[in-house]
Amino acid sequence: YYTGVWRFVPDFASLNPAFEAVALDFDIEKVALSNDDFGVQYRGFVAIPRDGRYTFHLSADDDADLYIGGERLIDMSEDTVPPVLSASAELK
């Protein structure tokens, strides 16, 4: 969890987090300390039951990115993007 104001998703690796915790889900309301001026970076693993093509969906009211295996799969940094973006990736 990071506090600050950014025009786009920041390079979180260059910032000091306000706090770190283990999240059991992606419910931002469980971790948000305010309604504005913060960023959250989730890191973890997804258990893939079998090799195949998987579709991920991302919804945000501000800028957001989704990385899978270090590569950006979804980029919600444009002002005109729809409220939900989806993208697929081949996973093993």
PDB file of C-alpha atoms in Angstrom:
ATOM      1  CA  TYR A   1       0.000   0.000   0.000  1.00  0.00           C
ATOM      2  CA  TYR A   2       1.488   3.324  -1.111  1.00  0.00           C
ATOM      3  CA  THR A   3       0.368   6.863  -0.455  1.00  0.00           C
ATOM      4  CA  GLY A   4       0.886   9.559  -3.041  1.00  0.00           C
ATOM      5  CA  VAL A   5      -0.479  11.281  -6.117  1.00  0.00           C
ATOM      6  CA  TRP A   6       0.601  10.014  -9.536  1.00  0.00           C
ATOM      7  CA  ARG A   7      -0.501  10.767 -13.084  1.00  0.00           C
ATOM      8  CA  PHE A   8       0.037   7.125 -14.109  1.00  0.00           C
ATOM      9  CA  VAL A   9       0.730   3.850 -12.318  1.00  0.00           C
ATOM     10  CA  PRO A  10       4.086   4.494 -10.607  1.00  0.00           C
ATOM     11  CA  ASP A  11       7.163   2.290 -10.520  1.00  0.00           C
ATOM     12  CA  PHE A  12       6.321   0.780  -7.145  1.00  0.00           C
ATOM     13  CA  ALA A  13       9.815  -0.746  -6.865  1.00  0.00           C
ATOM     14  CA  SER A  14      11.230   2.779  -6.529  1.00  0.00           C
ATOM     15  CA  LEU A  15       8.821   3.727  -3.702  1.00  0.00           C
ATOM     16  CA  ASN A  16       8.652   2.854  -0.012  1.00  0.00           C
ATOM     17  CA  PRO A  17       5.324   1.284   0.949  1.00  0.00           C
ATOM     18  CA  ALA A  18       3.239   2.789   3.733  1.00  0.00           C
ATOM     19  CA  PHE A  19       2.569  -0.795   4.812  1.00  0.00           C
ATOM     20  CA  GLU A  20       2.648  -4.376   3.544  1.00  0.00           C
ATOM     21  CA  ALA A  21       0.208  -7.159   4.344  1.00  0.00           C
ATOM     22  CA  VAL A  22      -1.055 -10.502   3.121  1.00  0.00           C
ATOM     23  CA  ALA A  23      -4.288 -10.184   1.130  1.00  0.00           C
ATOM     24  CA  LEU A  24      -6.696 -13.080   0.859  1.00  0.00           C
ATOM     25  CA  ASP A  25      -8.494 -11.501  -2.110  1.00  0.00           C
ATOM     26  CA  PHE A  26      -8.345  -8.430  -4.351  1.00  0.00           C
ATOM     27  CA  ASP A  27     -10.994  -6.366  -2.536  1.00  0.00           C
ATOM     28  CA  ILE A  28      -9.434  -2.894  -2.519  1.00  0.00           C
ATOM     29  CA  GLU A  29     -11.954  -1.654   0.045  1.00  0.00           C
ATOM     30  CA  LYS A  30     -10.417  -3.983   2.629  1.00  0.00           C
ATOM     31  CA  VAL A  31      -7.032  -2.253   2.376  1.00  0.00           C
ATOM     32  CA  ALA A  32      -7.802   1.341   1.344  1.00  0.00           C
ATOM     33  CA  LEU A  33      -7.178   3.841   4.104  1.00  0.00           C
ATOM     34  CA  SER A  34      -8.782   6.677   2.122  1.00  0.00           C
ATOM     35  CA  ASN A  35     -10.765   7.244  -1.071  1.00  0.00           C
ATOM     36  CA  ASP A  36      -7.977   9.073  -2.902  1.00  0.00           C
ATOM     37  CA  ASP A  37      -4.220   9.441  -3.242  1.00  0.00           C
ATOM     38  CA  PHE A  38      -3.068   5.852  -2.797  1.00  0.00           C
ATOM     39  CA  GLY A  39      -1.816   2.924  -4.813  1.00  0.00           C
ATOM     40  CA  VAL A  40      -1.841  -0.805  -4.150  1.00  0.00           C
ATOM     41  CA  GLN A  41       0.402  -3.430  -5.645  1.00  0.00           C
ATOM     42  CA  TYR A  42      -0.616  -7.066  -5.333  1.00  0.00           C
ATOM     43  CA  ARG A  43       2.031  -9.731  -5.893  1.00  0.00           C
ATOM     44  CA  GLY A  44       1.479 -13.423  -5.825  1.00  0.00           C
ATOM     45  CA  PHE A  45       0.835 -16.627  -7.623  1.00  0.00           C
ATOM     46  CA  VAL A  46      -2.173 -18.086  -9.394  1.00  0.00           C
ATOM     47  CA  ALA A  47      -2.605 -21.846  -9.337  1.00  0.00           C
ATOM     48  CA  ILE A  48      -3.200 -22.950 -12.922  1.00  0.00           C
ATOM     49  CA  PRO A  49      -4.976 -26.348 -12.985  1.00  0.00           C
ATOM     50  CA  ARG A  50      -3.818 -27.185 -16.526  1.00  0.00           C
ATOM     51  CA  ASP A  51      -1.971 -25.613 -19.458  1.00  0.00           C
ATOM     52  CA  GLY A  52      -4.161 -23.413 -21.607  1.00  0.00           C
ATOM     53  CA  ARG A  53      -5.414 -19.976 -22.504  1.00  0.00           C
ATOM     54  CA  TYR A  54      -6.771 -17.992 -19.563  1.00  0.00           C
ATOM     55  CA  THR A  55      -8.650 -14.690 -19.636  1.00  0.00           C
ATOM     56  CA  PHE A  56      -8.142 -12.049 -16.962  1.00  0.00           C
ATOM     57  CA  HIS A  57     -10.418  -9.074 -16.298  1.00  0.00           C
ATOM     58  CA  LEU A  58      -9.340  -5.801 -14.692  1.00  0.00           C
ATOM     59  CA  SER A  59     -11.645  -3.089 -13.395  1.00  0.00           C
ATOM     60  CA  ALA A  60     -10.489   0.206 -11.892  1.00  0.00           C
ATOM     61  CA  ASP A  61     -11.743   3.746 -11.461  1.00  0.00           C
ATOM     62  CA  ASP A  62      -8.220   5.091 -12.046  1.00  0.00           C
ATOM     63  CA  ASP A  63      -5.075   3.828 -13.753  1.00  0.00           C
ATOM     64  CA  ALA A  64      -4.228   0.154 -13.313  1.00  0.00           C
ATOM     65  CA  ASP A  65      -1.975  -2.456 -14.882  1.00  0.00           C
ATOM     66  CA  LEU A  66      -2.024  -6.247 -14.791  1.00  0.00           C
ATOM     67  CA  TYR A  67       1.240  -8.124 -15.180  1.00  0.00           C
ATOM     68  CA  ILE A  68       1.511 -11.879 -15.699  1.00  0.00           C
ATOM     69  CA  GLY A  69       4.989 -13.381 -15.603  1.00  0.00           C
ATOM     70  CA  GLY A  70       6.595  -9.936 -15.631  1.00  0.00           C
ATOM     71  CA  GLU A  71       4.837  -8.821 -18.812  1.00  0.00           C
ATOM     72  CA  ARG A  72       2.062  -6.237 -18.883  1.00  0.00           C
ATOM     73  CA  LEU A  73      -1.111  -7.969 -20.030  1.00  0.00           C
ATOM     74  CA  ILE A  74      -3.559  -5.109 -19.389  1.00  0.00           C
ATOM     75  CA  ASP A  75      -2.805  -1.369 -19.415  1.00  0.00           C
ATOM     76  CA  MET A  76      -5.546   0.904 -18.086  1.00  0.00           C
ATOM     77  CA  SER A  77      -3.510   4.122 -18.267  1.00  0.00           C
ATOM     78  CA  GLU A  78      -5.602   5.866 -20.912  1.00  0.00           C
ATOM     79  CA  ASP A  79      -8.378   8.275 -19.956  1.00  0.00           C
ATOM     80  CA  THR A  80     -10.759   6.723 -22.488  1.00  0.00           C
ATOM     81  CA  VAL A  81     -10.528   3.039 -21.546  1.00  0.00           C
ATOM     82  CA  PRO A  82     -13.722   1.201 -20.623  1.00  0.00           C
ATOM     83  CA  PRO A  83     -14.339   0.425 -16.938  1.00  0.00           C
ATOM     84  CA  VAL A  84     -13.349  -3.233 -17.473  1.00  0.00           C
ATOM     85  CA  LEU A  85     -10.614  -4.559 -19.747  1.00  0.00           C
ATOM     86  CA  SER A  86      -9.931  -8.214 -20.532  1.00  0.00           C
ATOM     87  CA  ALA A  87      -6.937  -9.990 -22.012  1.00  0.00           C
ATOM     88  CA  SER A  88      -5.900 -13.605 -22.471  1.00  0.00           C
ATOM     89  CA  ALA A  89      -2.576 -15.368 -22.018  1.00  0.00           C
ATOM     90  CA  GLU A  90      -1.262 -18.873 -22.620  1.00  0.00           C
ATOM     91  CA  LEU A  91      -0.221 -20.282 -19.245  1.00  0.00           C
ATOM     92  CA  LYS A  92       1.533 -23.463 -18.197  1.00  0.00           C
TER      93      LYS A  92
END
